[in-house]
Each structure stands twice: as structure tokens, then as C-alpha cells.
XYZ file of C-alpha atoms in Angstrom:
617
model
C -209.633 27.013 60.831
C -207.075 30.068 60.456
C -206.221 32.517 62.672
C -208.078 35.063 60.481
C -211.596 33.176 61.211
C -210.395 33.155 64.763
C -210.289 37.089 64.659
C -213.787 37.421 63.473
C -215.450 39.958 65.920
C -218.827 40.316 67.935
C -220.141 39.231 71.155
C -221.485 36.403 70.459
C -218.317 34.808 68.559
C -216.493 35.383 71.685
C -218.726 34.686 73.793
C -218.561 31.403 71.959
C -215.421 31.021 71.783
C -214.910 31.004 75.365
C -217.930 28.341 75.966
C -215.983 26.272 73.419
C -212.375 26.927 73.758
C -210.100 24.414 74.956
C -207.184 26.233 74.691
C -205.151 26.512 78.188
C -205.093 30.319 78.106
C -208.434 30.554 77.275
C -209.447 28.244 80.034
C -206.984 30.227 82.280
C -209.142 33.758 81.708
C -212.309 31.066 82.770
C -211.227 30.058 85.965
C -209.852 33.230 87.027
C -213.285 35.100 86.287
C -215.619 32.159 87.849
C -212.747 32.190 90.773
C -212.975 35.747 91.300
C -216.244 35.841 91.244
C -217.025 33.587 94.216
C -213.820 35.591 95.974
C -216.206 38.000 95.613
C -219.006 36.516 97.261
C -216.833 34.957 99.686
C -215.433 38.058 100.847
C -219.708 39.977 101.008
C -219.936 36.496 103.251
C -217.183 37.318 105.283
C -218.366 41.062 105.573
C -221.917 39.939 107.087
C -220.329 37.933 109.592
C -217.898 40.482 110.501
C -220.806 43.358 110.925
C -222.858 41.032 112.935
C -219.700 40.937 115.562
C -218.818 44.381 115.621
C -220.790 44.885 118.418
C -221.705 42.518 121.758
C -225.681 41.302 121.480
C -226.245 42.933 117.829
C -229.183 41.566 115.589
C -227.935 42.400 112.403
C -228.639 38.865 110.725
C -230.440 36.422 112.429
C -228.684 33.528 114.439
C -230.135 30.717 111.633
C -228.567 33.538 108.691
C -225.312 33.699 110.291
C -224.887 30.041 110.443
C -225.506 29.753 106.397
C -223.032 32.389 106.047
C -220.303 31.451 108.010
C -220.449 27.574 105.994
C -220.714 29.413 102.956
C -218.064 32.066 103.592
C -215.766 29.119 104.696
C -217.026 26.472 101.523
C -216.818 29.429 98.791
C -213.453 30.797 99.803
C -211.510 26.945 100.077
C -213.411 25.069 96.917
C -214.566 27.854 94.503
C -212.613 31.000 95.046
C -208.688 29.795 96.374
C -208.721 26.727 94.392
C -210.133 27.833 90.552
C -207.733 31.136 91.128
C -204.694 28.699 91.417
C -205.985 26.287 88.788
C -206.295 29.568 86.690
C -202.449 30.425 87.040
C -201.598 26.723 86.609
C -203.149 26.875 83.528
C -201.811 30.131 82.253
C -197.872 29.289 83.180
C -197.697 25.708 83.877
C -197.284 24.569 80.368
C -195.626 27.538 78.951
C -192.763 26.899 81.807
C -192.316 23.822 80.710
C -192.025 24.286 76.740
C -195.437 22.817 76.051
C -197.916 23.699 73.295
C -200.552 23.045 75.568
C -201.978 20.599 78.272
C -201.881 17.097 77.433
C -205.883 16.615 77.394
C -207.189 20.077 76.463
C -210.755 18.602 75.861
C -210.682 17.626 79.862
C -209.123 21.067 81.002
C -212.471 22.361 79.703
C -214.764 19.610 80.730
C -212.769 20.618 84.675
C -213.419 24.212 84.240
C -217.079 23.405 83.409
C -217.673 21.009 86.195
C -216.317 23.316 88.676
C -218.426 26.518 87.862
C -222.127 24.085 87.418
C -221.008 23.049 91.118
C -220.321 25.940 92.415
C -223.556 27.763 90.765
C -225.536 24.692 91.885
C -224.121 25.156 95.432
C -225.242 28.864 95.285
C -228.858 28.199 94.226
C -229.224 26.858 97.830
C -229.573 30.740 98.938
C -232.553 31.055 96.705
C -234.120 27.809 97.140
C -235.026 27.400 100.797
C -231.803 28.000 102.301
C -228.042 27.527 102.482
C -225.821 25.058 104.130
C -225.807 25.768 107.839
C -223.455 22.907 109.454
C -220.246 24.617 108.783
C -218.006 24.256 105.594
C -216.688 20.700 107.491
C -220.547 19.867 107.695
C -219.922 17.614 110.748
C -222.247 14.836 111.229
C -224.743 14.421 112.930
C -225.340 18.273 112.653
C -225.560 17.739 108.360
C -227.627 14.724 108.800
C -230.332 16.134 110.362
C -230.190 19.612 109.103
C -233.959 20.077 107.684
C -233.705 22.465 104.550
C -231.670 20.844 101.342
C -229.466 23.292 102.022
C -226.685 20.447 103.136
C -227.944 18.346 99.726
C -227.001 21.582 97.594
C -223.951 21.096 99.751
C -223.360 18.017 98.480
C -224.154 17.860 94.794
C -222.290 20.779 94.341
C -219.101 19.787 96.054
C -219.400 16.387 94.120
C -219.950 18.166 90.509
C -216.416 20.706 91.258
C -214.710 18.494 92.789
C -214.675 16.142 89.940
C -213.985 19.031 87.729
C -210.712 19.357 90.045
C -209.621 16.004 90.162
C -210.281 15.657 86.361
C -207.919 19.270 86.159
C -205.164 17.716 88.666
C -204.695 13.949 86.199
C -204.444 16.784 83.611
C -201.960 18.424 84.658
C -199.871 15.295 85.854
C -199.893 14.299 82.768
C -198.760 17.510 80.729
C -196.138 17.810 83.264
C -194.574 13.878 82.769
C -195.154 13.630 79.376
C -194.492 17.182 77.522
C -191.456 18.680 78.765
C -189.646 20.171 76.303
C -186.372 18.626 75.285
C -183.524 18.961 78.135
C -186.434 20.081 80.569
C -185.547 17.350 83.216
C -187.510 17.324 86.152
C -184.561 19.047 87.913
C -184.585 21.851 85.660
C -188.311 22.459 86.108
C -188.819 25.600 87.509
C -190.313 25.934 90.958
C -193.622 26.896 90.373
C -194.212 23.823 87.470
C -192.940 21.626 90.439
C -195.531 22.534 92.795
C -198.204 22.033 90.277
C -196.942 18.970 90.119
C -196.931 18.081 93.511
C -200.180 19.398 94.406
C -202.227 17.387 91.389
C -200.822 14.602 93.179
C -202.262 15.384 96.078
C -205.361 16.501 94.607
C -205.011 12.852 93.342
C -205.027 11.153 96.246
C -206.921 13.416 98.819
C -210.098 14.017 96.945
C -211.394 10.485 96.885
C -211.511 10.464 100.690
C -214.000 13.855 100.034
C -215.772 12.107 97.416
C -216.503 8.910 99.711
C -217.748 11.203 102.750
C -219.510 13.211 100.405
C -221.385 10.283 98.622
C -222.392 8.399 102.464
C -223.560 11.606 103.393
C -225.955 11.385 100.133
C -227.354 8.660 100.851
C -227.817 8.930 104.735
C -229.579 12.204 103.618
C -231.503 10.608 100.296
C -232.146 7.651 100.261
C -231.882 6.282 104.123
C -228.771 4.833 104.816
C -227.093 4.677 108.053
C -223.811 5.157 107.923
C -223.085 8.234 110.658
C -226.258 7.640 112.477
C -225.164 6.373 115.761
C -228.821 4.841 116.748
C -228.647 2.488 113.727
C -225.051 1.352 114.175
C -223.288 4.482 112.045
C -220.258 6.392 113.182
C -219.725 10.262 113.251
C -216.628 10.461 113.768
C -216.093 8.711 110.882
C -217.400 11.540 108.419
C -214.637 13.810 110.967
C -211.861 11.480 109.703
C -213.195 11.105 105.667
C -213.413 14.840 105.389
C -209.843 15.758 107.132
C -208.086 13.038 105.478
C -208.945 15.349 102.311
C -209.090 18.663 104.584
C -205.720 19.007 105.882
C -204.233 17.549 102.122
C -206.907 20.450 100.752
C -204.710 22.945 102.771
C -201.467 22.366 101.246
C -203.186 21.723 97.679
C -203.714 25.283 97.959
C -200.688 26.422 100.035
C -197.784 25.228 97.767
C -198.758 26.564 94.189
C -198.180 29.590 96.397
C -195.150 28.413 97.567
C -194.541 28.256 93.734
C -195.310 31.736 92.890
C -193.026 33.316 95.665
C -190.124 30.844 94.157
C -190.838 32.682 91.182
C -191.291 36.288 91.511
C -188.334 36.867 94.472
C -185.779 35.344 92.144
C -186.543 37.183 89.170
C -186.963 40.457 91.414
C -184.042 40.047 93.137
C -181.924 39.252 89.945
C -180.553 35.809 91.262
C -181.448 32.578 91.200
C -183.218 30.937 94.080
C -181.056 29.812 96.623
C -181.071 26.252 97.317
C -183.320 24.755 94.761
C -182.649 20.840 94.937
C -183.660 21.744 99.153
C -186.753 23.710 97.728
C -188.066 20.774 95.597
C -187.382 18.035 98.193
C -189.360 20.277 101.104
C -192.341 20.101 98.856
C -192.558 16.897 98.614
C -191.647 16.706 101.822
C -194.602 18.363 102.542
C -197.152 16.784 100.574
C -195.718 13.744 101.662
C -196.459 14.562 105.787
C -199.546 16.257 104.688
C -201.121 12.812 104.738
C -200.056 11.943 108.356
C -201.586 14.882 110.125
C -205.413 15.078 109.413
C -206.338 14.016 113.170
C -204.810 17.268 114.395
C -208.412 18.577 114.048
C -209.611 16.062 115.940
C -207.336 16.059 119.194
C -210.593 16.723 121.217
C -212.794 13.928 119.556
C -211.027 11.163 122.095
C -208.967 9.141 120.002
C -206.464 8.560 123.450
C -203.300 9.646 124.392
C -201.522 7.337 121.499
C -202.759 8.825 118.555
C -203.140 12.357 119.890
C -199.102 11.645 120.239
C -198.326 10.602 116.626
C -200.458 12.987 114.809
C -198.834 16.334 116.994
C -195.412 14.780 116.210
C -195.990 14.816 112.713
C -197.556 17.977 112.444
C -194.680 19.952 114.510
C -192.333 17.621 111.625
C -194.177 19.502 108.689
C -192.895 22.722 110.644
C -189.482 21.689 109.035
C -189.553 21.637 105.397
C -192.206 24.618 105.107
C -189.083 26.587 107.293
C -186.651 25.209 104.743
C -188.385 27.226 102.289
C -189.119 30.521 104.121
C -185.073 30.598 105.438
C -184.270 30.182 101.130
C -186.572 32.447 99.869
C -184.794 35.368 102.497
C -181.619 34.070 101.250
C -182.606 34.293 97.841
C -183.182 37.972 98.451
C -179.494 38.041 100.499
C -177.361 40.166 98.525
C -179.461 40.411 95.437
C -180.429 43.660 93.488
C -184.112 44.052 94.620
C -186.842 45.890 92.452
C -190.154 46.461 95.178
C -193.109 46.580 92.893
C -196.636 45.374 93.567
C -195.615 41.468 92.757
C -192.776 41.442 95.587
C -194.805 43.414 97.755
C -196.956 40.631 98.183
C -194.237 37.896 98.195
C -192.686 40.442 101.342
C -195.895 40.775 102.818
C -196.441 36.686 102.946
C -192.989 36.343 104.903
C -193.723 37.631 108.436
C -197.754 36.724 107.804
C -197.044 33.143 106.469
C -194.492 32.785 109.372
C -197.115 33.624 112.450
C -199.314 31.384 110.594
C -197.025 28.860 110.794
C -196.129 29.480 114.820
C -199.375 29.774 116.401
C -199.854 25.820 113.863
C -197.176 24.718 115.802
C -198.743 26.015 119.220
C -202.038 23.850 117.712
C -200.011 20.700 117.309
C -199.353 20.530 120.485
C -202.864 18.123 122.122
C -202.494 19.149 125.383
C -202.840 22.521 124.678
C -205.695 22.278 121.856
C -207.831 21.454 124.622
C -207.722 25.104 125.033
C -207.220 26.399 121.897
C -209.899 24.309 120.232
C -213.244 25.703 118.523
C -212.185 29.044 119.814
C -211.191 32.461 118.286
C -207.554 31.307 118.585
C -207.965 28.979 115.546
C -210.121 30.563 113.598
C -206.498 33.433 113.361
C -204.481 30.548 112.675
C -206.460 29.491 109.523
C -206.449 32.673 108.279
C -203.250 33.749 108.571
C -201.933 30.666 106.436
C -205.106 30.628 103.779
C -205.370 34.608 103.660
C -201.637 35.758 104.935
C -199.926 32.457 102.707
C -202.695 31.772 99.829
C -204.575 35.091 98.775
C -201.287 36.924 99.013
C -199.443 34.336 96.833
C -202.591 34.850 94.057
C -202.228 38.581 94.179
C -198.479 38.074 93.825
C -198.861 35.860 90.748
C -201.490 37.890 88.993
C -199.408 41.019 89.408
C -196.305 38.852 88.142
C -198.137 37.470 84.897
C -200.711 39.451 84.540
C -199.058 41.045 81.278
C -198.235 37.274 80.195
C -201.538 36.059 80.347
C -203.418 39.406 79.278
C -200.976 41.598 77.308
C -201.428 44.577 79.953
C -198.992 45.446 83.073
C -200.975 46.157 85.889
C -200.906 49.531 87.276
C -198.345 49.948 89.890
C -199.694 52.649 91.969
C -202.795 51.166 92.632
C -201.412 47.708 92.918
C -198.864 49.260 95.961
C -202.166 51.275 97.321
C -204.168 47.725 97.013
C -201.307 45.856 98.636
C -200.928 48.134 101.669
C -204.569 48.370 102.034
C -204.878 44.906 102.297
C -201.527 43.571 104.683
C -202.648 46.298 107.252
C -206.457 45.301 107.373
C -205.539 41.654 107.355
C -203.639 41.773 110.087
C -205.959 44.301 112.411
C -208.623 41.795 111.588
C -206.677 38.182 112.443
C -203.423 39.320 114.859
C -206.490 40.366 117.595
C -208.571 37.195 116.881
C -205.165 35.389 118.535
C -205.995 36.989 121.940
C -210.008 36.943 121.850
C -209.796 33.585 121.309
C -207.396 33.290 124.148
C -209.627 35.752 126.352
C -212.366 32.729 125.408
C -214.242 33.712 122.189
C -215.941 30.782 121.086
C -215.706 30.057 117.012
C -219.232 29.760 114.910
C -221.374 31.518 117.690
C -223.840 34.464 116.438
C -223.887 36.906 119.660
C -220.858 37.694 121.995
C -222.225 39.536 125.492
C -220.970 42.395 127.151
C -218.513 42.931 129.608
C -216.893 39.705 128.766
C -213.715 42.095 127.063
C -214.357 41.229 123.810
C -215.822 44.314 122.451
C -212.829 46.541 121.064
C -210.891 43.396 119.851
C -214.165 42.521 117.322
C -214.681 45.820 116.161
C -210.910 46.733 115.708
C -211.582 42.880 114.096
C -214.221 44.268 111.630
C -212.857 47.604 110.891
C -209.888 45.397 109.255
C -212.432 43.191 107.423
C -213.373 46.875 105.477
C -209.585 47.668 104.802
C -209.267 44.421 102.943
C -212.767 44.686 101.054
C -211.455 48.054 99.663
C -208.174 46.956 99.075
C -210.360 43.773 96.779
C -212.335 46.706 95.164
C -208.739 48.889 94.368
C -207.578 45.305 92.489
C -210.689 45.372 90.899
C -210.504 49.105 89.679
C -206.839 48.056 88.405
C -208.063 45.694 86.090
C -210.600 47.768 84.891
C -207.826 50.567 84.207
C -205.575 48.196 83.286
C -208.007 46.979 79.764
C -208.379 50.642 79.413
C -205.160 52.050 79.453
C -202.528 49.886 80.483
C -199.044 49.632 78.567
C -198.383 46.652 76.240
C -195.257 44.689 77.697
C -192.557 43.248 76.152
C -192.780 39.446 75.703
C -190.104 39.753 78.620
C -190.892 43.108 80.882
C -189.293 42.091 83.869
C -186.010 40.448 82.471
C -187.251 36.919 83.363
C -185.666 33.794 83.658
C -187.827 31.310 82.823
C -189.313 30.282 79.269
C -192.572 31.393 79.805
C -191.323 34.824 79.013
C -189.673 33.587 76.153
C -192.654 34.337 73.673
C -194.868 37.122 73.128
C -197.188 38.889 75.650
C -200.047 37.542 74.792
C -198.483 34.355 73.690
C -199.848 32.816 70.306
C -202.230 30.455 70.829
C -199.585 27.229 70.100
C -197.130 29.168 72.699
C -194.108 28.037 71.211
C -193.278 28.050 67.125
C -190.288 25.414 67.345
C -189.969 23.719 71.037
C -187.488 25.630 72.953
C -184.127 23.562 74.345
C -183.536 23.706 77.366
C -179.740 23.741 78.358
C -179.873 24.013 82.786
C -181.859 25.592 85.264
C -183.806 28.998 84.495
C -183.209 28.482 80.853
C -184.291 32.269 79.305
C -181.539 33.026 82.080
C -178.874 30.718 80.500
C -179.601 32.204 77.035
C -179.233 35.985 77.962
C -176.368 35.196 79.693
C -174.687 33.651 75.738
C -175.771 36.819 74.314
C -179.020 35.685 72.568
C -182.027 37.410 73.124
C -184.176 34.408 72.357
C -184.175 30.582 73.182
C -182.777 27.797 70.654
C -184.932 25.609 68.983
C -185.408 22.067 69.788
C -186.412 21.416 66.578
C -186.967 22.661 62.506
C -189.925 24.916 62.072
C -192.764 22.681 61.172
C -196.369 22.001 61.270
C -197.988 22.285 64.244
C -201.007 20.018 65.628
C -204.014 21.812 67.499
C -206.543 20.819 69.191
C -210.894 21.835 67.809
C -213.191 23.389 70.421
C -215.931 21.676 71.678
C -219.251 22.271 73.061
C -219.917 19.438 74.844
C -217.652 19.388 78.290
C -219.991 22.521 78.858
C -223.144 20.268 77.775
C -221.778 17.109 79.932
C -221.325 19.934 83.134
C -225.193 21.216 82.344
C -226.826 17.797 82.299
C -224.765 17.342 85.733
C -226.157 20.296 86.971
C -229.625 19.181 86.015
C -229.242 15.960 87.550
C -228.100 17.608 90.902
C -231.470 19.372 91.149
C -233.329 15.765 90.282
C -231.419 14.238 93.046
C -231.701 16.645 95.746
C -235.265 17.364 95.244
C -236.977 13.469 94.405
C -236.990 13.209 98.443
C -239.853 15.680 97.802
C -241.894 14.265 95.268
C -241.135 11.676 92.612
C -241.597 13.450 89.489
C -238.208 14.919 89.828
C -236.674 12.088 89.069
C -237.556 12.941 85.929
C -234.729 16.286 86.352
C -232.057 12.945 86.935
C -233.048 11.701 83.480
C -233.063 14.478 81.200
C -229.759 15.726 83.519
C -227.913 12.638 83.278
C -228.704 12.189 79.677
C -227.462 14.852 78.653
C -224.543 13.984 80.386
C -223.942 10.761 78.591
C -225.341 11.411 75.391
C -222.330 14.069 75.070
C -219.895 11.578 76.463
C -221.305 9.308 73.774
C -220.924 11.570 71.187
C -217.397 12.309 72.189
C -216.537 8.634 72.016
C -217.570 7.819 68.358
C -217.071 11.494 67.015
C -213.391 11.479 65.848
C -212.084 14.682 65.955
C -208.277 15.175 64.501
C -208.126 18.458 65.142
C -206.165 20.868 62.960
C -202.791 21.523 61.449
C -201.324 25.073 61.744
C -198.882 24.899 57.752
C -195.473 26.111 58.303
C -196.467 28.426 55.419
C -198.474 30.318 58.371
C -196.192 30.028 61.465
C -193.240 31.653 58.781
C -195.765 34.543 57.789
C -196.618 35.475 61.211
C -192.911 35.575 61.847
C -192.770 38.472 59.396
């Protein structure tokens, strides 16, 4: 295959490319359009929800509609918008920060990709199909037990299909990170945000077997008759409350340090120094993921576990305050003193400072068990969340896809719009979360469908809701941007914002093998260290040569379809026995393309030196 076959045109060659592909950009573009999508539907979620409390006693959606959409707004946003959208920049700059030509298993970054958008389509079908999940996105037994639609099975099945398509992503990227450094890239050279990829696979690692468990009892208390959280039969509920936080409160740092990542990365470069403190930075991260496993009960100080373990669990979780302050006081003094460029990019990483920060103080207010009495289940935590998901984790994605958007798609980003967008978006954010602090405190119950009157809630919810309409057009400005952008945006240099790192080393687009000849890398920020010898470029690692790539393949898309299948067989053979038919055709499909993977060998290609020389002309 040469790269002039690869340039043949038409829809339906790139449409099949991109079903095929295996190639870590490609796969990049993939989970940033199935991400944003579900943002998107996230977000319409969140709008329904919001319009149904703008106003005390209103009937806009029914009380059984607004408890599918406030499970669905909360499961979207976490598994299929936040995650895929980080996954998507892991994929675009992981491996190009760290000198690699690609991942280490590019067949399984597909086959992840895959898996995640059948599950989250699968999960989706529930609207059309008799209903949605309606026991909240922590589906708290007994409530998901006994809830009578499928929507909890389509709850299930699809959590279990993406969630294997993560786990199968985080190995990945474990891998790629210890094994394909490029020469001199020691761990302590790695860049920051390559270091919290690699943190957070291994916490994706470890946390999502605890979901995977909880999410399989639940199956078969639900399918096939089991007992294990029904409390009449000698089950447990509270045992589904510990399974799913021993994942949920990992889940919430899986997401919050790639972040983390992208702010260590786009307030050096835009204050033109390097980031102050790094060996402190690396160790707070792991750090973090490290207490991250010894604070899921937290979210269950009300559940009765006594006075012991309410103690250790808020001890631990005002520790985690520590490192995650570490960071915030060396990202400020990164900026102390440094030449600072304000464009969209460190807009956001500005905006996530003071946001990130209350987050962080009203979590510490949380930890404390006495006082979650009162803050628990109402309005009060429902701000917290979202001012460390929305004020730490959306505004670190909008910060990184301004940053590399001309990286990974050739095109900068328009900067008025992205400053309009930004602006937009910090001020509704925070008219729809700072208020939710004090209804909650004035006694606003979380998940409930009607508030009365003359309780004093009114003007907080609809000051609440006006924000939520701020933020939606500030999504739809983004969207505009990008739109523009493919239009008429300027082609970057391979380095437009005098980067330090090697991922702006190549070209903008890169090639699709990234790097000709392995770069070397001689310290910390490596590009930097090069520039600062004179030479505009880095030094090879090694003669030009021929370079190995990986063929596309069809089949993790057919392995994620015969899942898919299978889901429907198993969620609807409660009904009536033919569909178990669905399970066999699904599942094999499923193994008949694992099979074929297995005894097909497939060497992939050679890219001749011949070729890498003429394309240097």
C-alpha cells in the first residue's frame, strides 16, 4: 500500500478508511466525533432538566421523563462524552510526545474505539425501545433491581460493551507508554501530559473491574434471578453502593488528571517557561491516583458504616486536598514572571484556576461526615460535582482542542470565536452552579422533578437555567468554529505556537508514521532544548530507514457489532426465548472475527526509505 492509494478520493474510500483505520490519529478524529456527539446529547439532557426547574410546580416533562433524563444526562456526560473526548487527545498527542510511531497495539486502539461507540449507541436505543434508565447514573440498588422497563438492562449491556472498549484503550496505552519511548525519553523527561495518561490507564486498570463486577451481579439479579442485592433472599445493597464507588470516585480522577495534563501543557508553552516544579507535579499525580483508591465511601457517609470508617475515609479525602493544591500553587507559578500570550487555549487553562479551586473547597467541606449529613443528596452537591467535572474537565478538553487542534487537523482554530465561546461559557457555568451552592443549602433536594413555591428557591433555579443557555450557545459557537475552521482556517506551521515538546516537532498534520528517524531526546521539553542549540529541528536517534506499519482491519468494528447484537439477545430473552437466537448470531460474530484474527497473519507493511527520502523533497 503507498501513500498514493491512500489518497484515492470519494466518500466511500474514506468513509472506509475510517471504519478500518488503525492508525492513532485516525482513531483520535473517531473518538472525538462519537465523544462530541454524546456531549451533545448530554448537554439537550441537561437542557430538559434545567427547563423543567426554571419554574416552582412546572409540567414541562413528566416526573417518570425527568428521571430517565437526569440518569442519562449524568451516564452520557461521565462514560461517553468526558471520557472518549480525553481518550481522543490521548490518542492524538500521547504517542507523538513521546517519539512513537504509533500505539503499541493499534489493532486494539480500534477494537476500544469500536466497543465504546456499539455501547454507547446500544445504551441510547433504550429511549426508543420502551424507555431509558431511570435509577440515576449510580443506578443504586434496590431502585435498578426492580425498575420494570429494560431500560436499567440497556444500562447495563451498554456500560459493559464501552467499558471494555476503555479498559482495552487504557492496557494500550500503558503499554505504548513503557515500551516505546524514544531513545533518552526517560520517564522523567516525559512531558506532563504523557504522564497523566499514564497514570490514569492505570487507574482505568484497576478501577474498572470493580464496575464490571457490579455491573455483571446486577445482570444477573435482573436476567436470570440471582440474588445478590436483594435483601429478602440474603443479598446486600449496599454492596452494589461500594462496587460502583470503588470505580466511581477512581472514574473521577480518570477523567480529572489528563486535564491536569493539558493545563501542564498549554500554561508553559504560553507563558514561555517551563513548568515550575515538575518532579512535585509528577509525584502529586500519583499521589493522587494513589489516594483516589482510599476515598470511595465518602459517598456513602450517610449509608451507616459508624463513626470508624466515616473517620478514615474524610481523612483521606481532605489528604487528596494536598497534592491536587501542589499542582494548582505550580501551575500559578509557572505563569510567575513569564511572558504570557492570552488566546483561546489559556483562556480556558485561566478559567479552570478559580473554577477548579471552588470545586475543590466546597470537596473539602463534603469530606467532612458530620457535615454531609447536611449536605448530602441536596443541591449543595450536585454544585460540587460540577464545578470539578464541568469547571476542571470540560474546560481542560476545550483547552486541549484549542491547543492541538492545528496538530491533529492542520487548521488553527479561530480565535475570536474561540474567546467569544470561552466567555460565553465561564460566565453561564458559573450563574448556573455558584447558586446551586446556596439552594442546596436553603434545602433543595437533588433528583426531585417539582420544587414548590414560596420555599425561596425560585430566582436561584431560573438564574440556574438561564446559565444552562449561556453554556449551550457557547457549545454551539465551538461548533460554528470548527465548521469555519475546515472552511477557512489558516494552515499552521508544524510548530505555531513555538512549542516545547516533540509533538510539534513534525508537520501539522503529521505523516501518518509521525516521526521519519526517532527523535533523541537530550532533557526535559526536548523541541525546547533544540531551539535553544540553534537547530530548528530535533536530532535523529537513528539512520533513515524502513519503516514498519501496521494494515487496517475490519474486524474490531465486526467483533463491536456482534457485541452489540448480543446485547439486544441478552436484554430481551427475559421476554421470549427466541431472542436468544440475537446472543448467537451476536456473539458469533464476535468470535468468528476474533478467530479470524488469530490464524490470519497479518505483517503489515514496510514504508522503503526510497519513499520516506522522496517525501522529504
Amino acid at each position: 500500500m503507498s501513500i498514493a492509494a491512500a489518497q484515492k478520493k470519494g466518500f466511500g474510500a474514506f468513509l472506509w478508511d475510517y471504519l478500518t483505520t488503525v492508525d492513532h490519529k485516525k482513531i483520535a478524529h473517531l473518538y472525538l466525533i462519537g465523544g462530541g456527539f454524546f456531549f451533545i446529547l448530554g448537554g439537550l439532557e441537561a437542557m430538559f432538566i434545567r427547563i423543567q426547574l426554571i419554574a416552582p410546580e412546572n409540567d414541562f416533562i413528566s416526573a417518570g421523563l425527568y428521571n430517565e433524563m437526569f440518569t442519562m444526562h449524568g451516564t452520557t456526560m461521565i462514560f461517553l462524552a468526558a471520557m472518549p473526548l480525553l481518550l481522543g487527545l490521548m490518542n492524538a498527542v500521547m504517542p507523538l510526545q513521546i517519539g512513537a510511531r504509533d500505539v503499541a497495539f493499534p489493532f486494539l486502539n480500534s477494537l476500544g474505539f469500536w466497543l465504546f461507540m456499539f455501547g454507547g449507541i446500544l445504551l441510547n436505543c433504550s429511549w426508543f425501545l420502551g424507555g431509558a434508565p431511570d435509577s440515576g447514573w449510580t443506578a443504586y440498588t434496590p431502585l435498578s433491581v426492580e425498575s420494570p422497563t429494560h431500560g436499567i438492562d440497556f444500562y447495563v449491556l451498554g456500560l459493559q460493551i464501552s467499558g471494555a472498549g476503555t479498559l482495552i484503550g487504557g492496557i494500550n496505552f500503558l503499554v505504548t507508554i513503557v515500551t516505546m519511548r524514544a531513545p533518552g525519553m526517560t520517564y522523567m523527561r516525559m512531558p506532563l501530559f504523557s504522564w497523566t495518561t499514564f497514570v490514569t490507564s492505570t487507574l482505568i486498570l484497576f478501577a474498572f473491574p470493580a464496575l464490571t463486577v457490579g455491573l455483571f451481579l446486577l445482570m444477573f439479579d435482573r436476567m436470570f434471578g440471582s440474588a445478590f442485592f436483594n435483601v429478602a433472599l440474603g443479598g446486600n445493597s449496599v454492596i452494589w453502593q461500594h462496587l460502583f464507588w470503588i470505580f466511581g470516585h477512581p472514574e473521577v480522577y480518570i477523567l480529572i488528571l489528563p486535564a491536569f495534563g493539558v493545563f501542564s501543557e498549554v500554561i508553559p508553552t504560553f507563558s514561555k517557561k517551563r513548568l515550575f516544579g515538575y518532579t512535585a507535579m509528577v509525584f502529586a499525580t500519583i499521589l493522587i491516583a494513589f489516594l483516589g483508591f482510599m476515598v470511595w465511601a465518602h459517598h456513602m457517609f450517610t449509608v451507616g458504616l459508624g463513626p470508624v470508617a466515616n473517620a478514615i475515609f474524610a481523612i483521606a479525602t481532605m489528604a487528596i486536598a494536598v497534592p491536587t493544591g501542589i499542582k494548582i500553587f505550580n501551575w500559578l507559578a509557572t505563569m510567575w514572571g513569564g511572558s504570557i500570550t492570552i488566546n483561546s487555549a489559556m483562556l480556558w487553562a485561566l478559567g479552570f484556576i478559580p473554577s477548579f479551586t471552588i470545586g475543590g473547597m466546597t470537596g473539602v467541606m463534603l469530606a467532612s461526615a458530620v457535615a454531609d449529613y447536611q449536605y448530602h443528596d441536596s443541591y449543595f452537591v450536585v454544585a460540587h460535582f460540577h464545578y470539578v467535572i464541568v469547571g476542571g474537565v470540560v474546560f481542560g478538553i476545550f483547552a486541549g482542542l484549542h491547543y492541538w487542534w492545528p496538530k491533529m487537523f492542520g487548521r488553527i482554530l479561530n480565535e475570536k470565536l474561540g474567546k467569544i465561546g470561552f466567555w460565553l461559557f465561564f460566565i453561564g457555568f458559573h450563574l448556573t452552579f455558584f447558586i446551586q451552592h446556596f439552594l442546596g443549602l436553603m434545602g433543595m433536594p437533588r433528583r426531585y422533578w417539582v420544587f414548590l413555591e414560596d420555599q425561596g428557591l425560585d430566582t436561584g433555579n431560573f438564574i440556574s437555567t438561564i446559565g444552562t443557555f449561556l453554556m449551550a450557545i457557547a457549545a454551539t459557537i465551538f461548533l460554528i468554529n470548527i465548521i469555519y475552521t475546515a472552511v477557512k482556517g489558516e494552515k499552521p506551521a508544524g510548530d505555531p505556537y513555538d512549542g516545547r515538546t516533540l509533538e510539534w516537532a513534525i508537520p501539522s498534520p503529521p505523516p501518518y508514521y509521525n516521526f521519519k528517524q526517532l527523535p533523541l531526546v537530550r532533557g526535559l521539553d526536548p523541541l525546547w532544548i533544540e531551539k535553544m542549540d540553534g537547530k530548528d529541528k530535533m536530532t535523529p536517534a537513528e539512520p533513515l530507514g524502513d519503516v514498519h506499519m501496521p494494515n487496517g482491519s475490519i474486524l474490531p468494528f465486526a467483533m463491536s457489532l456482534g457485541f452489540f447484537v448480543a446485547g439486544f439477545g441478552f436484554i430481551y430473552q427475559t421476554d421470549h426465548q427466541a431472542w436468544n437466537l440475537a446472543i448467537f448470531v451476536g456473539m458469533g460474530i464476535a468470535l468468528g472475527s476474533m478467530l479470524i484474527r488469530s490464524l490470519k497473519d497479518d505483517h503489515g507493511y514496510h514504508i522503503s526509505k526510497e519513499e520516506l527520502e522522496r517525501e522529504a523533497d
